[in-house]
Coordinates of N, CA and C in Angstrom, one line a residue:
M605 N 102.1 95.5 117.7 CA 101.2 94.8 118.6 C 101.0 95.5 119.9
L606 N 99.8 95.6 120.4 CA 99.6 96.3 121.7 C 99.9 95.3 122.8
S607 N 100.3 95.9 123.9 CA 100.7 95.0 125.1 C 99.5 94.2 125.6
R608 N 98.3 94.7 125.4 CA 97.1 94.0 125.8 C 96.9 92.7 125.1
D609 N 97.5 92.6 123.9 CA 97.3 91.4 123.0 C 98.5 90.4 123.2
K610 N 99.6 90.8 123.8 CA 100.8 90.0 123.8 C 100.6 88.6 124.5
A611 N 100.0 88.6 125.7 CA 99.8 87.3 126.4 C 98.9 86.4 125.6
G612 N 97.8 86.9 125.1 CA 96.9 86.1 124.3 C 97.5 85.5 123.1
L613 N 98.3 86.4 122.4 CA 99.0 85.9 121.1 C 100.0 84.8 121.5
V614 N 100.8 85.0 122.5 CA 101.8 84.0 122.9 C 101.1 82.7 123.3
E615 N 100.0 82.8 124.0 CA 99.2 81.6 124.4 C 98.6 80.9 123.1
Y616 N 98.1 81.7 122.2 CA 97.5 81.1 121.0 C 98.5 80.4 120.2
M617 N 99.7 81.1 120.0 CA 100.7 80.5 119.1 C 101.4 79.3 119.7
S618 N 101.4 79.2 121.1 CA 102.0 78.0 121.7 C 101.0 76.8 121.9
A619 N 99.7 77.0 121.6 CA 98.8 76.0 121.8 C 98.9 74.9 120.7
D620 N 98.8 73.6 121.1 CA 98.9 72.5 120.2 C 97.7 72.5 119.3
D621 N 96.5 72.8 119.8 CA 95.2 72.8 119.1 C 94.7 74.2 119.1
M622 N 94.7 74.9 117.9 CA 94.3 76.3 117.8 C 92.8 76.5 118.3
A623 N 92.0 75.5 118.4 CA 90.6 75.7 118.9 C 90.5 75.5 120.4
Q624 N 91.5 75.1 121.1 CA 91.4 74.8 122.5 C 91.2 76.1 123.3
V625 N 90.7 76.0 124.5 CA 90.4 77.1 125.4 C 91.8 77.7 125.9
L626 N 91.9 79.0 125.7 CA 93.2 79.6 126.2 C 92.9 80.3 127.5
E627 N 93.9 80.3 128.4 CA 93.9 80.9 129.6 C 95.1 81.8 129.8
F628 N 94.9 83.1 130.0 CA 96.1 84.0 130.2 C 95.7 85.1 131.1
G629 N 96.6 85.8 131.6 CA 96.4 86.9 132.6 C 96.5 86.3 134.0
E630 N 96.4 87.2 135.0 CA 96.5 86.8 136.4 C 95.4 87.5 137.2
G631 N 95.0 86.9 138.3 CA 94.0 87.4 139.2 C 92.7 87.7 138.5
E632 N 92.1 88.9 138.8 CA 90.8 89.3 138.2 C 90.9 89.5 136.7
A633 N 92.1 89.7 136.2 CA 92.3 90.0 134.8 C 92.5 88.7 134.0
K634 N 92.4 87.5 134.7 CA 92.6 86.2 134.1 C 91.4 86.0 133.0
T635 N 91.8 85.6 131.9 CA 90.9 85.4 130.8 C 90.8 84.0 130.3
K636 N 89.6 83.5 130.0 CA 89.5 82.1 129.4 C 88.6 82.4 128.1
V637 N 89.2 82.0 127.0 CA 88.5 82.2 125.7 C 88.9 81.1 124.8
G638 N 88.0 80.7 123.9 CA 88.4 79.7 122.8 C 89.4 80.4 121.9
G639 N 90.4 79.6 121.4 CA 91.4 80.0 120.5 C 90.9 80.7 119.3
D640 N 89.9 80.1 118.7 CA 89.3 80.7 117.5 C 88.6 82.1 117.8
A641 N 87.9 82.1 118.9 CA 87.2 83.4 119.3 C 88.3 84.5 119.6
W642 N 89.4 84.1 120.3 CA 90.4 85.1 120.6 C 91.0 85.6 119.3
L643 N 91.3 84.7 118.3 CA 91.9 85.2 117.1 C 91.0 86.1 116.3
R644 N 89.7 85.8 116.2 CA 88.8 86.7 115.6 C 88.7 88.0 116.2
G645 N 88.7 88.1 117.5 CA 88.7 89.3 118.3 C 90.0 90.1 118.0
F646 N 91.1 89.4 118.1 CA 92.4 90.1 117.8 C 92.5 90.7 116.4
L647 N 92.0 89.9 115.4 CA 92.1 90.4 114.1 C 91.1 91.6 113.8
S648 N 89.9 91.5 114.5 CA 89.0 92.6 114.3 C 89.4 93.9 115.0
N649 N 90.3 93.8 115.9 CA 90.8 95.0 116.6 C 92.0 95.6 116.0
L650 N 92.6 95.0 114.9 CA 93.7 95.5 114.2 C 93.3 96.7 113.5
P651 N 94.2 97.7 113.3 CA 93.9 98.9 112.5 C 93.7 98.6 111.1
K652 N 93.0 99.4 110.4 CA 92.8 99.2 108.9 C 94.2 99.5 108.2
A653 N 94.6 98.5 107.4 CA 95.9 98.6 106.8 C 95.8 99.4 105.5
I654 N 94.7 99.2 104.8 CA 94.5 99.9 103.5 C 93.2 100.5 103.4
E655 N 93.1 101.8 102.9 CA 91.9 102.5 102.7 C 91.5 102.3 101.3
F656 N 90.4 101.7 101.0 CA 90.0 101.4 99.6 C 89.2 102.5 99.0
G657 N 88.7 103.4 99.9 CA 87.8 104.5 99.4 C 88.7 105.6 98.8
E658 N 88.0 106.6 98.1 CA 88.7 107.7 97.5 C 89.1 108.7 98.6
L659 N 90.3 109.1 98.5 CA 90.8 110.2 99.5 C 91.1 111.4 98.7
A660 N 90.1 112.4 98.7 CA 90.3 113.6 98.0 C 91.2 114.5 98.6
G661 N 92.0 115.2 97.8 CA 93.0 116.2 98.3 C 92.4 117.5 98.2
G662 N 93.1 118.5 98.5 CA 92.7 119.9 98.4 C 91.8 120.3 99.5
D663 N 91.0 121.4 99.3 CA 90.1 121.9 100.4 C 88.7 121.4 100.2
G664 N 88.4 120.5 99.3 CA 87.1 119.9 99.2 C 86.1 120.8 98.5
K665 N 86.5 121.9 97.9 CA 85.6 122.8 97.2 C 85.3 122.4 95.8
G666 N 86.0 121.4 95.3 CA 85.8 120.9 93.9 C 84.4 120.3 93.7
D667 N 84.0 120.1 92.5 CA 82.7 119.5 92.1 C 82.9 118.0 92.0
A668 N 82.5 117.2 93.0 CA 82.6 115.8 93.0 C 81.8 115.1 92.0
S669 N 80.7 115.8 91.5 CA 79.8 115.2 90.6 C 80.3 115.4 89.1
A670 N 81.3 116.1 88.9 CA 81.8 116.4 87.5 C 82.4 115.1 86.9
S671 N 82.0 114.9 85.6 CA 82.6 113.8 84.9 C 84.0 114.1 84.4
D672 N 84.7 113.1 84.0 CA 86.1 113.3 83.5 C 86.1 114.3 82.3
Q673 N 85.1 114.1 81.4 CA 85.0 115.0 80.3 C 84.7 116.5 80.7
Q674 N 83.8 116.6 81.7 CA 83.5 118.0 82.2 C 84.8 118.6 82.8
I675 N 85.5 117.8 83.6 CA 86.7 118.3 84.2 C 87.7 118.7 83.1
A676 N 87.9 117.9 82.1 CA 88.8 118.2 81.0 C 88.4 119.5 80.3
N677 N 87.2 119.6 80.0 CA 86.7 120.8 79.3 C 86.9 122.1 80.1
R678 N 86.6 122.0 81.4 CA 86.8 123.1 82.3 C 88.3 123.4 82.4
A679 N 89.1 122.4 82.4 CA 90.6 122.6 82.6 C 91.1 123.3 81.3
R680 N 90.6 122.9 80.1 CA 91.1 123.6 78.9 C 90.8 125.1 79.0
V681 N 89.5 125.4 79.4 CA 89.1 126.8 79.5 C 90.0 127.6 80.5
Y682 N 90.2 126.9 81.7 CA 91.0 127.5 82.7 C 92.4 127.8 82.3
K683 N 93.0 126.8 81.6 CA 94.4 126.9 81.1 C 94.4 128.1 80.1
Q684 N 93.5 128.2 79.2 CA 93.4 129.3 78.2 C 93.4 130.7 78.9
Q685 N 92.5 130.7 80.0 CA 92.4 132.0 80.7 C 93.7 132.3 81.4
Q686 N 94.3 131.3 82.0 CA 95.6 131.6 82.7 C 96.7 132.0 81.7
D687 N 96.8 131.3 80.5 CA 97.7 131.6 79.5 C 97.5 133.1 79.0
A688 N 96.3 133.5 78.8 CA 95.9 134.8 78.4 C 96.4 135.9 79.4
A689 N 96.3 135.5 80.7 CA 96.7 136.4 81.8 C 98.2 136.4 82.0
G690 N 99.0 135.6 81.2 CA 100.4 135.5 81.3 C 100.9 134.5 82.4
N691 N 100.0 133.7 82.9 CA 100.3 132.7 83.9 C 100.3 131.4 83.2
H692 N 101.4 131.0 82.7 CA 101.5 129.7 81.9 C 101.5 128.5 82.8
I693 N 100.5 127.7 82.7 CA 100.4 126.5 83.6 C 100.3 125.3 82.6
S694 N 100.6 124.1 83.2 CA 100.4 122.9 82.4 C 98.9 122.4 82.5
F695 N 98.6 121.5 81.6 CA 97.2 121.0 81.6 C 97.0 120.3 82.9
A696 N 98.0 119.6 83.5 CA 97.8 118.9 84.7 C 97.5 119.9 85.9
E697 N 98.2 121.0 85.9 CA 98.0 122.0 86.9 C 96.6 122.6 86.7
A698 N 96.1 122.7 85.5 CA 94.7 123.2 85.2 C 93.7 122.2 85.8
V699 N 93.9 120.9 85.6 CA 93.0 119.9 86.1 C 93.0 120.0 87.6
D700 N 94.2 120.1 88.2 CA 94.2 120.2 89.7 C 93.4 121.4 90.2
A701 N 93.6 122.5 89.5 CA 92.8 123.7 89.8 C 91.3 123.5 89.7
V702 N 90.9 122.9 88.6 CA 89.5 122.6 88.4 C 89.0 121.7 89.6
R703 N 89.7 120.7 89.9 CA 89.3 119.7 91.0 C 89.2 120.4 92.3
A704 N 90.0 121.5 92.5 CA 90.0 122.2 93.8 C 89.0 123.3 93.7
G705 N 88.3 123.5 92.6 CA 87.3 124.6 92.5 C 87.8 125.9 92.2
Q706 N 89.1 126.0 91.9 CA 89.7 127.4 91.7 C 89.3 128.0 90.4
D707 N 88.8 127.2 89.4 CA 88.4 127.8 88.2 C 87.1 128.5 88.3
Q708 N 86.3 128.3 89.4 CA 85.0 128.9 89.6 C 85.1 130.1 90.6
A709 N 86.3 130.3 91.2 CA 86.4 131.4 92.2 C 86.5 132.7 91.4
R710 N 85.6 133.5 91.7 CA 85.5 134.8 91.0 C 85.3 135.9 92.0

């Protein structure tokens, strides 16, 4: 919790009626706000706890539009090429290389 929120949270939690007007701070920094409005503002300023979007790894050179089947096919070819060159890799490593675009680097 940030120090700017401490006084407001203490006032909110100690209020008998959560909807009552809260007063906290001193002098020019004194604040009057409804309990519900303060809580909504406090919650909206909290950092995002979970990122629901996809977080791609690597250097971003991979083909984001490739389907799972296309990736699997390219990974099979890449693995065969690597095996033929004496660089024995797992299928999972081949998939990672395809997703990173390493199979198309020539």
